[in-house]
Coordinates of C-alpha atoms in Angstrom, one line a residue:
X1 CA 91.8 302.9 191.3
X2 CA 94.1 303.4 188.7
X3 CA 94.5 300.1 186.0
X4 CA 98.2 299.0 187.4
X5 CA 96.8 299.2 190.9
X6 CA 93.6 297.6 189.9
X7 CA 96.1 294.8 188.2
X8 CA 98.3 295.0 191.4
X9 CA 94.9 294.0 193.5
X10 CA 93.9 291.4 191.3
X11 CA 97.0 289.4 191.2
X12 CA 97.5 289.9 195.0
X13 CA 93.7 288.3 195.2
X14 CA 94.3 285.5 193.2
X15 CA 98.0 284.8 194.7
X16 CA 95.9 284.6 197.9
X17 CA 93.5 282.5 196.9
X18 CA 95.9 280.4 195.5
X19 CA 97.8 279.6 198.7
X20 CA 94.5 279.0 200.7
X21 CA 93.6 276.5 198.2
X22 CA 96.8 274.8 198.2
X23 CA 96.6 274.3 202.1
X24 CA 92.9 273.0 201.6
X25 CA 94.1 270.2 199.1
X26 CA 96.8 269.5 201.0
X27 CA 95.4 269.0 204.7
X28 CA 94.6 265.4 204.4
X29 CA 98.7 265.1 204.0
X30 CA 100.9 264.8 207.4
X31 CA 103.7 266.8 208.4
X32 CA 107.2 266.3 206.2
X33 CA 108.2 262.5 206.1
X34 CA 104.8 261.1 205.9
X35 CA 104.5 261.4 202.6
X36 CA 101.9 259.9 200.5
X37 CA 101.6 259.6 196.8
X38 CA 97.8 260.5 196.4
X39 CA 99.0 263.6 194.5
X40 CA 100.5 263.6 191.2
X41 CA 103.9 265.4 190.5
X42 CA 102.6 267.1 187.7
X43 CA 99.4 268.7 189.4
X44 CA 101.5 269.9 192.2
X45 CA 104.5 271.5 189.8
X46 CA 101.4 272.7 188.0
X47 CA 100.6 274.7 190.7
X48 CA 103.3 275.8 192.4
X49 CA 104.7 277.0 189.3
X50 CA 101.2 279.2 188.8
X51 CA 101.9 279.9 192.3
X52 CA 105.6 281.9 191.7
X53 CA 104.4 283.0 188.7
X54 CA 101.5 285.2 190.3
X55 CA 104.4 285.8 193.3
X56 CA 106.5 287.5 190.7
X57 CA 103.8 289.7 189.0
X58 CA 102.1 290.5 192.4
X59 CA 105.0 292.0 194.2
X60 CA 107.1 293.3 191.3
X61 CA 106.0 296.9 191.8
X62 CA 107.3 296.0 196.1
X63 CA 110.6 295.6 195.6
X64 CA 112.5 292.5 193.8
X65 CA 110.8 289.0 194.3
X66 CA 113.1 286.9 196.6
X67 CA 110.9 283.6 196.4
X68 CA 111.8 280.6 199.2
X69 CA 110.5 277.6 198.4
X70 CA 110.0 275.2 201.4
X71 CA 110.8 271.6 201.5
X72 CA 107.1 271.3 203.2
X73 CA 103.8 272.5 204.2
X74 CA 103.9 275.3 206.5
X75 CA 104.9 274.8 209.8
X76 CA 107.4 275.6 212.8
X77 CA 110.8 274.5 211.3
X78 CA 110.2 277.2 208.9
X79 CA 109.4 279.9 210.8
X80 CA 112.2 282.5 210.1
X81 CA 111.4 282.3 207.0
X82 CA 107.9 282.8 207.2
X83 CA 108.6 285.9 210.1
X84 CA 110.7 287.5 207.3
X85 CA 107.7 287.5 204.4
X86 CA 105.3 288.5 207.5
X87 CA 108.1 291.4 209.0
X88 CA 108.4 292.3 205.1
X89 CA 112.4 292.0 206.0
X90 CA 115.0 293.1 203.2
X91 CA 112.7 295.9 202.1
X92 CA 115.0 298.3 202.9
X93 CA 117.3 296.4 200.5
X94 CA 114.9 296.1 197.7
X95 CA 113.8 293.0 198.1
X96 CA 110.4 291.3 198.9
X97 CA 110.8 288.0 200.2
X98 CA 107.8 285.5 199.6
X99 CA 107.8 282.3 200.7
X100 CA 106.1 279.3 198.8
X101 CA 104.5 276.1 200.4
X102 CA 106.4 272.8 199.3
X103 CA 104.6 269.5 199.8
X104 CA 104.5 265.9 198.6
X105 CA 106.7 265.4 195.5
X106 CA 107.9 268.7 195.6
X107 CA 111.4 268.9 195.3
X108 CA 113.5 272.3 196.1
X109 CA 117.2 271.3 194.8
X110 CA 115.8 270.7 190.9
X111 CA 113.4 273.4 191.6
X112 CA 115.5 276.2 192.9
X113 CA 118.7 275.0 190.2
X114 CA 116.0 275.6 187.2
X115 CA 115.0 278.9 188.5
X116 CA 111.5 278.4 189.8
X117 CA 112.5 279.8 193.2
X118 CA 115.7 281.8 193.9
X119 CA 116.4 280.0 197.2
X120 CA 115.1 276.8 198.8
X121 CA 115.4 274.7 202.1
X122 CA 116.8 271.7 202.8
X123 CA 118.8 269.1 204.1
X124 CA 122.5 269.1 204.6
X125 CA 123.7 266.0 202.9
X126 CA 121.0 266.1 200.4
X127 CA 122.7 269.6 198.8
X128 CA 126.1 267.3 199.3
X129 CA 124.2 264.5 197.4
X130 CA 123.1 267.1 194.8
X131 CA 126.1 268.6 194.2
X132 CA 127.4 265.3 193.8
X133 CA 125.1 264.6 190.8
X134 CA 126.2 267.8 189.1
X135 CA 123.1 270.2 190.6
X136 CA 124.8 273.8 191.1
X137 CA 123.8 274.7 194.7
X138 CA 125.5 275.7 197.9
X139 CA 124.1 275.5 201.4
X140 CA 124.7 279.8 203.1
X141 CA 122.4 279.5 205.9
X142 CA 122.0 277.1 208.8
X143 CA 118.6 277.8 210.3
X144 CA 118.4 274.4 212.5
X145 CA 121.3 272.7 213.8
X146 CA 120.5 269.7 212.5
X147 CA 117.5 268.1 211.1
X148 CA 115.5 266.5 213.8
X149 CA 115.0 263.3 212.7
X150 CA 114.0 260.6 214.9
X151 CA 112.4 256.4 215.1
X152 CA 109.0 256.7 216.8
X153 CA 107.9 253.4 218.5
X154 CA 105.0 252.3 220.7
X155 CA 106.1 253.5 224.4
X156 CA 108.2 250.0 225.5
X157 CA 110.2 250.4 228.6
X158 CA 112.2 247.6 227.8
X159 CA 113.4 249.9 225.0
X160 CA 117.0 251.4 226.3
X161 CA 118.5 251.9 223.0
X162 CA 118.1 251.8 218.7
X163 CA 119.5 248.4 219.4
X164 CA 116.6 247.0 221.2
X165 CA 114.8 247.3 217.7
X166 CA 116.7 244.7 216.2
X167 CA 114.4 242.3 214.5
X168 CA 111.1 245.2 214.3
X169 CA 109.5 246.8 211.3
X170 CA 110.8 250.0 210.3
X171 CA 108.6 252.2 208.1
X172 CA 110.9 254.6 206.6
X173 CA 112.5 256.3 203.4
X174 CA 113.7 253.7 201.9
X175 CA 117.1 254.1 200.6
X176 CA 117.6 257.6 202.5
X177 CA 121.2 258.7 203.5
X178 CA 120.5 258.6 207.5
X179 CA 118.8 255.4 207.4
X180 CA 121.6 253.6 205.4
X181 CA 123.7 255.1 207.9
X182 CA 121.9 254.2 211.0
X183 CA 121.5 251.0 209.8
X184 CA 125.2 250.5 209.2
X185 CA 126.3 252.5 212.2
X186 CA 124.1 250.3 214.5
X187 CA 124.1 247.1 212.7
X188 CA 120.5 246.9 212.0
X189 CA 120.6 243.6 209.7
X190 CA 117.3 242.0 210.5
X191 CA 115.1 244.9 210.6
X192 CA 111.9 245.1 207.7
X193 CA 111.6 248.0 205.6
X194 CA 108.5 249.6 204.8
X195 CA 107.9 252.5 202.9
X196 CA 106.3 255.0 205.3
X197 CA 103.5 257.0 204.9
X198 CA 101.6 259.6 206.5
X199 CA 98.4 257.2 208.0
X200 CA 99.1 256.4 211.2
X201 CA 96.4 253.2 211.2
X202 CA 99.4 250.7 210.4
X203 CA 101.5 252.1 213.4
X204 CA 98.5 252.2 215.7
X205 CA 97.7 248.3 214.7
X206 CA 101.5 246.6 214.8
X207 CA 103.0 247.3 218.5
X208 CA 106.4 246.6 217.1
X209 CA 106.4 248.8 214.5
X210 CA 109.0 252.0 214.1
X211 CA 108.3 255.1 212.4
X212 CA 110.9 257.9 211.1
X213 CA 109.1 261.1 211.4
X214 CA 110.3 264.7 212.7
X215 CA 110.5 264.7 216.5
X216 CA 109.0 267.9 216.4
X217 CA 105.5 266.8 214.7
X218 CA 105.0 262.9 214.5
X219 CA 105.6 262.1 218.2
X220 CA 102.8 264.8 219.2
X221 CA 100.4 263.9 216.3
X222 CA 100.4 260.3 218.0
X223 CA 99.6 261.6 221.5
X224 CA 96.9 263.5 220.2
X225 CA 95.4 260.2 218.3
X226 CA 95.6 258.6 221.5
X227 CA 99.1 256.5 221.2
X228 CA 101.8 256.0 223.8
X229 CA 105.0 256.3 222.2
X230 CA 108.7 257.1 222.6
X231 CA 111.6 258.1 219.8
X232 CA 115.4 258.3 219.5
X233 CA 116.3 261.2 217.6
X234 CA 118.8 260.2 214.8
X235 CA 120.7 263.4 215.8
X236 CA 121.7 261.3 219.4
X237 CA 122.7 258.9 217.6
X238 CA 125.2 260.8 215.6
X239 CA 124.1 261.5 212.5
X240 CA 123.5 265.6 212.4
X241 CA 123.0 267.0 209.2
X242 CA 122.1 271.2 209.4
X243 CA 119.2 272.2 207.7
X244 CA 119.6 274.8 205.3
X245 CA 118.7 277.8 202.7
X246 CA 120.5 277.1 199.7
X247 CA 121.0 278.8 196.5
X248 CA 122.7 278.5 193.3
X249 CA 126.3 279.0 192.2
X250 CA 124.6 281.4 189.4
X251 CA 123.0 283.2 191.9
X252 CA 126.0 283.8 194.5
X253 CA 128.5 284.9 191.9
X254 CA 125.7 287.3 189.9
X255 CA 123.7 288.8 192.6
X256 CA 126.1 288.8 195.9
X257 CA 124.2 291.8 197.1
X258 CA 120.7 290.0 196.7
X259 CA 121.7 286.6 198.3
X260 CA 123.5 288.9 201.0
X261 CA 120.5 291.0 202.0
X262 CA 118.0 287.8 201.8
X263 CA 120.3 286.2 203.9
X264 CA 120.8 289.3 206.8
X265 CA 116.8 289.6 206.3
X266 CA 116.4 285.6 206.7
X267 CA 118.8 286.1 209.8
X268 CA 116.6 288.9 210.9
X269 CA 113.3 286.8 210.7
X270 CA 114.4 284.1 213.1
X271 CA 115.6 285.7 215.8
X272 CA 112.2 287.8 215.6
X273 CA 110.3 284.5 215.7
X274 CA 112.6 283.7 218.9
X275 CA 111.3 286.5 220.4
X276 CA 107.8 286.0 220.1
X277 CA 107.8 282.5 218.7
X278 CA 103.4 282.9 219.5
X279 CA 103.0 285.9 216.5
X280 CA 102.6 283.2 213.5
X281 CA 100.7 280.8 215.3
X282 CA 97.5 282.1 213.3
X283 CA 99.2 281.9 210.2
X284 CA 101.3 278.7 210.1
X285 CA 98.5 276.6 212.2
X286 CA 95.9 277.8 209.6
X287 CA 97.9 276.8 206.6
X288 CA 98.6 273.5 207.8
X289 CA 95.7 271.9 209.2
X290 CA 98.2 268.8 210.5
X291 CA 100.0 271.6 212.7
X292 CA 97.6 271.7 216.1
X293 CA 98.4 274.8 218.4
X294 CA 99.2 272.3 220.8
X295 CA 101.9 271.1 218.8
X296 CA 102.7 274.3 217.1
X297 CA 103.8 275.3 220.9
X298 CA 105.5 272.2 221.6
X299 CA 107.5 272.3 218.0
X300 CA 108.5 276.2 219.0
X301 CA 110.0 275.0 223.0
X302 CA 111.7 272.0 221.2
X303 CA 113.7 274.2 218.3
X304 CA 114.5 277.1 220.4
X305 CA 115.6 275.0 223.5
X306 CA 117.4 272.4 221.1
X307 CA 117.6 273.9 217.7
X308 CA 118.4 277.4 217.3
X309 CA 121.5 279.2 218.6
X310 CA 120.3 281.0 221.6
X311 CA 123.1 283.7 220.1
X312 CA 120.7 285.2 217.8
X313 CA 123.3 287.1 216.2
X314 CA 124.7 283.7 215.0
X315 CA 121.6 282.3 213.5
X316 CA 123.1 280.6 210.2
X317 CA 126.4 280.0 211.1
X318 CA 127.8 276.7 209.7
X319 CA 131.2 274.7 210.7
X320 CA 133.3 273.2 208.3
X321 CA 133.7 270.6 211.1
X322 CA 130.8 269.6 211.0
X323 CA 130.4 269.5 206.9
X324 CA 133.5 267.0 206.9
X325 CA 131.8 264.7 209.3
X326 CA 128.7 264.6 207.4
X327 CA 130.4 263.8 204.5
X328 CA 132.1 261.1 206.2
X329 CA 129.0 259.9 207.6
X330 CA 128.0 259.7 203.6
X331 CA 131.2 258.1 202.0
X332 CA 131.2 255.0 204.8
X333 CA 127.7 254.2 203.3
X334 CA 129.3 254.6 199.4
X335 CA 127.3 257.9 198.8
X336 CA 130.1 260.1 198.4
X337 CA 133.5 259.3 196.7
X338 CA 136.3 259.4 198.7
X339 CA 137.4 262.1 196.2
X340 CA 134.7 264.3 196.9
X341 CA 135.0 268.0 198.2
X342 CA 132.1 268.8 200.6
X343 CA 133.3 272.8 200.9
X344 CA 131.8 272.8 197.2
X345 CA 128.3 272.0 198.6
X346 CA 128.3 275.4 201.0
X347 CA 129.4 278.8 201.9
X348 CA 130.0 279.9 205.3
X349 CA 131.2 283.5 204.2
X350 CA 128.3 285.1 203.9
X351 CA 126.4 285.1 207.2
X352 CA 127.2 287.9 209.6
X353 CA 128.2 287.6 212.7
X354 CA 130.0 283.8 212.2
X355 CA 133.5 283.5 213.5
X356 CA 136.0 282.9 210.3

């Protein structure tokens, strides 16, 4: 083997290595908003900076490095993303999309606005909350209609409705757009805040408790430990932020043609995963211990059914509509000026396929 290739193998070794021991250290954490603070900030940036770097030397000789980096550990919600790294989509474009593993503390708006990855996911009306603050990103892809949100309780059949909470603990981001919201919206004055976190031994012990948690993960994760439960997704109670690929203004003005092809190769990798939603079972449930193939099969029935545009051709398409009611949504809570613009935060033009 020639010393490049030799170099080539070595970095591609040690990238992989890397990631496998990422997902080791971080199985004892639960799926996105259970978050615990066991991990230091530092130690993680640490690492998922050595992480890109070895992504960038490893696949320079592919194509151009096209790094996503994803708001959590691997699993379902991302799986587009992850089809498109596995499908090596946007080769034909020049591009080799990797995508990197986000976790607790990880944070993809600063991340992505300093350059560490060229696009990240995330919420809606955090990018709006961003741009607020001065960050220089724009939502240009729409992979899940909304984020699926939802209050997990202990399974109560006297329970017809968020307002027969009143009075309960809710163990929750404190502080967090949709729960200022909700709690407004629904008048939820003599509820108890507690910061949640990702061991279920406090919901499991307090029948009166209330959990936020992803509808997809968190409900299923309590079956399988053996507790009844129900939820109300936050998205039926009106509050529907999309959840997005973002990028930054630098980036979209600079490199159309890159963000472009990432984007049609993005497009491409979900509506492959559609199709056979079963081919990264192996690879997402193995990164992320938390991710059962129950629920990894559950998770995929739930977002295609629910989630995804069953037009696969209009995967990523985002309505202005729907931008200027979350934004609404944010400025009734004081998050937003009235003065704001929320077309700043995104940029529907650049997804094929979306009506104008």
């Amino acid at each position: 083997m020639s010393r490049p290739g030799l170099f080539h193998g070595l970095l591609r070794l040690g990238l992989s290595a890397l990631q496998v021991a990422l997902s080791a250290w971080d199985d004892s954490y639960g799926t996105i908003f259970e978050r615990t603070h066991s991990m230091t900030t530092i130690t993680r940036r640490l690492a998922l900076a050595l992480l890109a770097a070895l992504s960038t030397a490893a696949f320079a000789q592919d194509g151009k490095p096209v790094r996503i980096l994803t708001n959590w550990f691997a699993q379902p919600d991302q799986a587009g993303y992850w089809q498109a790294q596995e499908d090596q989509l946007g080769k034909d474009a020049g591009l080799k999309i990797t995508v990197l593993q986000g976790g607790p503390k990880i944070q993809t708006i600063p991340q992505v606005a300093s350059g560490q990855a060229e696009f990240g996911i995330g919420n809606a009306d955090d990018v709006l909350l961003a741009r607020l603050r001065g960050a220089p990103v724009k939502a240009v892809f729409a992979h899940l209609d909304y984020v699926p949100y939802a209050f997990v309780y202990h399974r109560d059949p006297a329970v017809k409705g968020i307002a027969d909470l009143q009075g309960r603990s809710f163990a929750v981001n404190i502080g967090s757009a949709y729960w200022e919201w909700t709690k407004k919206q629904y008048k939820l004055a003599s509820v108890r805040e507690l910061p949640v976190s990702g061991d279920l031994s406090l919901f499991r012990n307090d029948p009166k408790i209330v959990q936020q948690g992803y509808s997809l993960y968190l409900p299923a994760r309590m079956v399988e430990a053996g507790i009844d439960v129900q939820q109300i997704s936050v998205a039926s109670l009106g509050y529907r932020p999309y959840n997005v690929l973002f990028t930054t203004d630098e980036m979209i003005q600079k490199n159309p043609a890159l963000v472009k092809a990432t984007i049609a190769a993005v497009q491409k990798g979900w509506s492959n995963y559609v199709r056979n939603p079963g081919g990264l079972k192996p690879l997402l449930t193995g990164m992320n211990k938390q991710i059962s193939p129950a629920i990894y099969d559950a998770a995929n029935k739930d977002m295609i059914e629910n989630l995804i545009s069953h037009d696969l051709g209009r995967i990523g398409c985002m309505q202005d509509a729907r931008w200027k009611e979350l934004a609404g949504q944010l400025r009734s809570v004081g998050f937003l000026p009235a003065s704001f613009d929320e077309k700043q935060a995104y940029e529907r033009g650049l997804v094929t396929g979306c009506a104008p």
